[in-house]
Each structure stands twice: as structure tokens, then as C-alpha cells.
Coordinates of C-alpha atoms and ligand atoms in Angstrom, one line a residue:
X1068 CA -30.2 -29.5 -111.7
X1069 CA -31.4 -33.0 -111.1
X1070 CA -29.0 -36.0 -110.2
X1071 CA -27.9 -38.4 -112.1
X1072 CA -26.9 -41.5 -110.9
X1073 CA -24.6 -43.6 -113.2
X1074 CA -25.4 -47.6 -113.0
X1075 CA -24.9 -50.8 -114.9
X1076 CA -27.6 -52.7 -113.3
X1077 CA -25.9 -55.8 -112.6
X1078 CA -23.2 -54.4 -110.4
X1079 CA -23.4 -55.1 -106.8
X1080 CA -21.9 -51.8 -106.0
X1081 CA -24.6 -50.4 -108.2
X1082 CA -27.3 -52.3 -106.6
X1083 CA -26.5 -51.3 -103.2
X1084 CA -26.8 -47.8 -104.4
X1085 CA -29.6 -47.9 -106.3
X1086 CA -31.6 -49.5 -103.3
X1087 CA -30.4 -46.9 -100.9
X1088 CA -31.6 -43.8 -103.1
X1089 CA -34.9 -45.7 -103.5
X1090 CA -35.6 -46.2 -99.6
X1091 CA -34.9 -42.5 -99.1
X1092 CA -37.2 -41.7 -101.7
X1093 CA -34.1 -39.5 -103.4
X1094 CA -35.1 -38.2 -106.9
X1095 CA -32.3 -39.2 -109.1
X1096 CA -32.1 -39.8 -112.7
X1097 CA -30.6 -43.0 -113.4
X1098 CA -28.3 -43.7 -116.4
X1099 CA -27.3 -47.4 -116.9
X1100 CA -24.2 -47.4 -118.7
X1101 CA -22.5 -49.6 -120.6
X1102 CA -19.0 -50.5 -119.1
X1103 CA -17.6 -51.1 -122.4
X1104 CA -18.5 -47.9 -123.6
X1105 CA -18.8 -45.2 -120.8
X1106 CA -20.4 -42.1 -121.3
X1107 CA -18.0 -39.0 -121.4
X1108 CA -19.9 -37.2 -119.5
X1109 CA -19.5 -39.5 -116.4
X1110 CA -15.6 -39.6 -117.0
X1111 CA -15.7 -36.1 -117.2
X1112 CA -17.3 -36.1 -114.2
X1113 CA -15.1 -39.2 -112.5
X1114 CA -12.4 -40.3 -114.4
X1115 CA -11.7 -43.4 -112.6
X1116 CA -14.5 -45.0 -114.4
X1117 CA -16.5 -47.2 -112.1
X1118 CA -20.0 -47.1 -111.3
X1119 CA -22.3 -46.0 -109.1
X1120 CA -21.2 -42.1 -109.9
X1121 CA -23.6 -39.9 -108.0
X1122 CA -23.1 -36.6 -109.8
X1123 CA -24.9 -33.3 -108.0
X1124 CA -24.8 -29.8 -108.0
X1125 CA -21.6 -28.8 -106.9
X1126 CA -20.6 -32.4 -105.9
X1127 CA -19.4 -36.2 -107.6
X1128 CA -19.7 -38.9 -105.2
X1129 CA -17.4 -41.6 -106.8
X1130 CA -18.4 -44.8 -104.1
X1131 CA -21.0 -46.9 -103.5
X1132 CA -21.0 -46.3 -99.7
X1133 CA -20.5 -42.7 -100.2
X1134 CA -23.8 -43.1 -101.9
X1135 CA -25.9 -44.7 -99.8
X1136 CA -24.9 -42.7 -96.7
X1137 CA -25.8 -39.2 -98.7
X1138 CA -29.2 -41.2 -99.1
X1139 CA -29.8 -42.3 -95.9
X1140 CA -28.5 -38.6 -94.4
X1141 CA -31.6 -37.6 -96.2
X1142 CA -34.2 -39.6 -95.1
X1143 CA -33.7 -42.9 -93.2
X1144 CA -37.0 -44.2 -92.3
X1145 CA -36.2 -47.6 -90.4
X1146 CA -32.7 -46.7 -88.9
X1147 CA -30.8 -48.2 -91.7
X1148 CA -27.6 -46.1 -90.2
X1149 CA -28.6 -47.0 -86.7
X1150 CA -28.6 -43.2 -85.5
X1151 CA -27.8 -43.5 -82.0
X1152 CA -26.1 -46.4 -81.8
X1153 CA -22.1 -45.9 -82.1
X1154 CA -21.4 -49.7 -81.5
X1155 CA -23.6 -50.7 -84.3
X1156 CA -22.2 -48.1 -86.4
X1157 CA -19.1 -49.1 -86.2
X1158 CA -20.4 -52.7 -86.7
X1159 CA -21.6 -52.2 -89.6
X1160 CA -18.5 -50.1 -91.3
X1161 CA -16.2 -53.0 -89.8
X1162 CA -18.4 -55.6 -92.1
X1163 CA -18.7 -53.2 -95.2
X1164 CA -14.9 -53.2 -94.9
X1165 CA -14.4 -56.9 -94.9
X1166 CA -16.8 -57.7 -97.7
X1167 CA -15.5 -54.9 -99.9
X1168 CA -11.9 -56.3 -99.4
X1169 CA -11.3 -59.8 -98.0
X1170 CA -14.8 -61.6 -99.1
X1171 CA -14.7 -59.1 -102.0
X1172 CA -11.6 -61.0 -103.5
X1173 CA -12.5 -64.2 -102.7
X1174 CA -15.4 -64.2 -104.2
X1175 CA -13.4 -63.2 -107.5
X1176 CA -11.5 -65.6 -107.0
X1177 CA -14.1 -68.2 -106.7
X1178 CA -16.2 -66.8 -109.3
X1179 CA -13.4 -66.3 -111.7
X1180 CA -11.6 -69.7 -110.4
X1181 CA -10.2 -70.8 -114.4
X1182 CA -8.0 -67.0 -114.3
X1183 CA -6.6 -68.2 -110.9
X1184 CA -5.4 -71.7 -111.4
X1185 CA -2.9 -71.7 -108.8
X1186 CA -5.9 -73.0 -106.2
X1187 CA -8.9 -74.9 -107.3
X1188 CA -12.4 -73.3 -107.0
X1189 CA -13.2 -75.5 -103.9
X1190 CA -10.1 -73.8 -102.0
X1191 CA -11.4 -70.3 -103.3
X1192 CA -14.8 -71.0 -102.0
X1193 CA -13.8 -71.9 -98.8
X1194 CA -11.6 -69.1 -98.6
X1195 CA -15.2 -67.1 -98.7
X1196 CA -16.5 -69.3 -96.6
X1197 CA -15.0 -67.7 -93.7
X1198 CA -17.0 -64.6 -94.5
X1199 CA -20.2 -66.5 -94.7
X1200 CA -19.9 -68.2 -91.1
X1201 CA -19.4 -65.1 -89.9
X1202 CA -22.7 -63.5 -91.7
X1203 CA -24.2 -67.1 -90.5
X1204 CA -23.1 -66.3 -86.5
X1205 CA -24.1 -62.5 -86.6
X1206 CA -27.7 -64.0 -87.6
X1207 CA -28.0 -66.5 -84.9
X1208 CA -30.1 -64.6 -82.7
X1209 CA -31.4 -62.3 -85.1
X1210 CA -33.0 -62.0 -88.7
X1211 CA -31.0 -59.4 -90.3
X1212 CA -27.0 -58.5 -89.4
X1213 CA -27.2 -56.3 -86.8
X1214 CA -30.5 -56.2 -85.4
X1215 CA -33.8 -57.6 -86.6
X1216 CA -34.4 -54.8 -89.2
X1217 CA -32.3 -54.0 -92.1
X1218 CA -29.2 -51.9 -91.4
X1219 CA -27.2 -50.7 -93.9
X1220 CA -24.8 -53.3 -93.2
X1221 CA -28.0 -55.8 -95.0
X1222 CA -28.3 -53.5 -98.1
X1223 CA -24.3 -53.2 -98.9
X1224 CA -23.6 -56.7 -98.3
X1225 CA -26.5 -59.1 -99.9
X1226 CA -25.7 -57.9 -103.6
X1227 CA -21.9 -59.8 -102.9
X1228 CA -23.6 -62.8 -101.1
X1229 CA -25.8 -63.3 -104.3
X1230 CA -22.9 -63.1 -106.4
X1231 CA -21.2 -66.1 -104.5
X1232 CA -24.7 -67.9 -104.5
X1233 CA -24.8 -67.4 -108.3
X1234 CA -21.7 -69.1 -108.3
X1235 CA -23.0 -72.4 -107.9
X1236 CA -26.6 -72.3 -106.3
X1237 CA -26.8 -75.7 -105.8
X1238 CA -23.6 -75.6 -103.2
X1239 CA -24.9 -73.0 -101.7
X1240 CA -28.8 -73.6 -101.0
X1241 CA -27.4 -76.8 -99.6
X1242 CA -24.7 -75.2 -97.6
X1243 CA -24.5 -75.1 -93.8
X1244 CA -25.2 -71.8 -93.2
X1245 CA -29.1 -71.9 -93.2
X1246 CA -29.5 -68.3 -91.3
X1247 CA -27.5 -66.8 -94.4
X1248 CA -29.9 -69.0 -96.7
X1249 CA -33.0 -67.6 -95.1
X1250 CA -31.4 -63.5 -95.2
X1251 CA -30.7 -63.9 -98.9
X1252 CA -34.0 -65.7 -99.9
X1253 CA -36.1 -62.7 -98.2
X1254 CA -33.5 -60.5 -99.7
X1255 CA -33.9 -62.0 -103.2
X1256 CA -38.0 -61.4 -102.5
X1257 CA -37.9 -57.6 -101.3
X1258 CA -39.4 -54.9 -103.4
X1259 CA -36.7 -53.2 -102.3
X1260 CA -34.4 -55.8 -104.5
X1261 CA -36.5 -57.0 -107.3
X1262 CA -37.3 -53.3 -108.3
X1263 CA -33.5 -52.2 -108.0
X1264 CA -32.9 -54.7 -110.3
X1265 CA -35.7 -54.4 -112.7
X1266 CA -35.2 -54.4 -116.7
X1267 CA -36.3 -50.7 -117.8
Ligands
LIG754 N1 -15.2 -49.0 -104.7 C1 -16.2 -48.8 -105.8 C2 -16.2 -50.0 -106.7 C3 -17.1 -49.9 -107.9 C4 -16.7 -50.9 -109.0 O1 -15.7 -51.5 -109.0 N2 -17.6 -51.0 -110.0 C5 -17.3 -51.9 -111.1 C6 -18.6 -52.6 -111.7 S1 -19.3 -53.8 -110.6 C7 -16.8 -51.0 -112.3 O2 -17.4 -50.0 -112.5 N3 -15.7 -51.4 -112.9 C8 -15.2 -50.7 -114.0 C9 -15.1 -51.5 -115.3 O3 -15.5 -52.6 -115.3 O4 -14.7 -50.9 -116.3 C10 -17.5 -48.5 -105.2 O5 -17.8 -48.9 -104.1 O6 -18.4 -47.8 -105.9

């Protein structure tokens, strides 16, 4: 049985995915979903209806992370999981963490600002802004977050820094966190991104 992985290609949780099955060279069938409409069969398969959905023989993974690390378990060229390194691992599940909750919220927040009009968008965005001076320290000394080649930590976290970039680009390309500006430009020019993200 071949995989299917279930996608909506603008997700960020989808993206992060979708880039680690395509570094490991996985063979997975993608189907992009609408979230509007979503397919029985996923449901069927995970009823809590979000996406990515990694359905296999014998197994559903129902989370993005879940995902990449099955993809990375099978092939991890460049070290993306940092094999022998326990500090950096746990590094770069302490920073997965943060984004997927703390930055993860405020950059709802932020983005969604008119649903949440007890705080104006400025105090959302420097609520995130926390988050980005730390992403801005971590690449003081080096050119991705944990070492100078892309980690894992890279791959889950840029599709979220986008997102708050999209928010108002011209804030942020004139922002003072020029390390940040330089990770997401290469990030926005990778293969690895621009064909995850590809119209089909
Ligand atoms: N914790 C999940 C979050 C996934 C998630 O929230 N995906 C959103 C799309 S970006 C979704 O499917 N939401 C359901 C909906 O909008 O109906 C993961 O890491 O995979």
C-alpha cells in the first residue's frame, strides 16, 4: 500500500512535512485537501481533522512533527535530527515546543489582530517578538539555528516565521533582527521550500 499524505499546501504544519518526506526521498502520495471540505477517508483515518495525516500500512501519524521524524528515521542525509548530539536534540524539541505554543499564538494573534481587539496588533507583534530575538541570538554565530546546517529545528520553524513576515513584510524586512532576515530569505530561495510549496 502506498502512503498518502494529507496536505492543504498553505499550512505551515503541512509545509514542514511535506519538506521533510521530500529530503528523505520518502515516496508518498500527496492529497491536498480542502479544509472546508475534508475527505472521508482522512477522517476515517484521523477524526480530529487537521492536516498533515500521514496514513500507512498499519499506522496514522496525526502530527506534523510525528511526520517529519518518521522521515528523517528513514533517511537523514545532512543530520537534520543531529544523531549524536543529545544537547542539540533536545535544543531543537525545546524550540519546536515554543513555536508550536507561545510564538504559535502570538502569531495568531498578530495575524488575526481585528478578532482580538482587546490589544492592538503592535502589542501582539511584539508579543512574537520575543520569539524572534531569540531565533535572532541562536543565529549570532551561526547561519542556521543550531549549527551551520539545517536541523530540523530550521525546517519546523521557518513556515511560522514566514507567516509573521507575511503579516506585514514591510515591518519585518526592516526589523532589527537581520540574522532572522537573512535565514528566512535563503529559506524562502531553497528548492527544498519553493518546491514544497509548488502549485500542482
Ligand atoms: N498539531 C498539529 C496542528 C495541525 C493544524 O492545526 N493544521 C491546521 C491547518 S494549518 C488544520 O488542519 N486545521 C483544521 C481546520 O482548519 O479545519 C500538527 O502539528 O500537525
Amino acid at each position: 500500500m502506498v502512503a498518502l499524505l494529507y496536505s492543504f499546501r498553505r499550512c505551515p504544519y503541512a509545509m514542514r512535512a511535506r519538506m521533510a518526506v521530500a529530503y528523505a526521498g520518502a515516496e508518498v502520495e500527496l492529497v491536498e485537501v480542502s479544509l472546508k471540505a475534508k475527505p472521508a477517508e482522512m477522517l476515517k483515518h484521523s477524526p480530529k481533522g487537521t492536516v498533515p495525516v500521514l496514513v500507512l500500512d498499519g499506522e496514522v501519524l496525526e502530527q506534523s512533527l510525528d511526520i517529519m521524524r518518521w522521515a528523517l528515521a528513514r533517511n537523514d542525509p545532512d543530520d537534520w535530527s543531529m544523531a549524536s548530539d543529545n544537547a542539540a536534540q533536545q535544543q531543537i524539541a525545546a524550540l519546536i515546543a515554543e513555536n508550536d505554543s507561545t510564538f504559535k499564538t502570538d502569531l495568531d494573534r498578530y495575524k488575526y489582530a481585528v478578532r482580538y481587539p482587546e490589544f492592538t496588533q503592535e502589542e501582539y507583534r511584539a508579543r512574537g517578538e520575543v520569539f524572534l530575538s531569540k531565533l535572532e541570538r541562536l543565529l549570532s554565530d551561526r547561519e542556521c539555528l543550531i549549527n551551520d546546517h539545517l536541523t530540523l529545528a530550521d525546517i519546523a520553524l521557518a513556515p511560522f516565521v514566514r507567516q509573521f513576515c507575511f503579516v506585514d513584510p514591510d515591518w519585518f524586512w526592516q526589523s532589527p533582527y537581520p540574522r532572522l532576515q537573512g535565514w528566512l530569505k535563503r529559506f524562502l530561495e531553497s528548492k527544498l521550500f519553493t518546491d514544497a510549496t509548488a502549485k500542482r
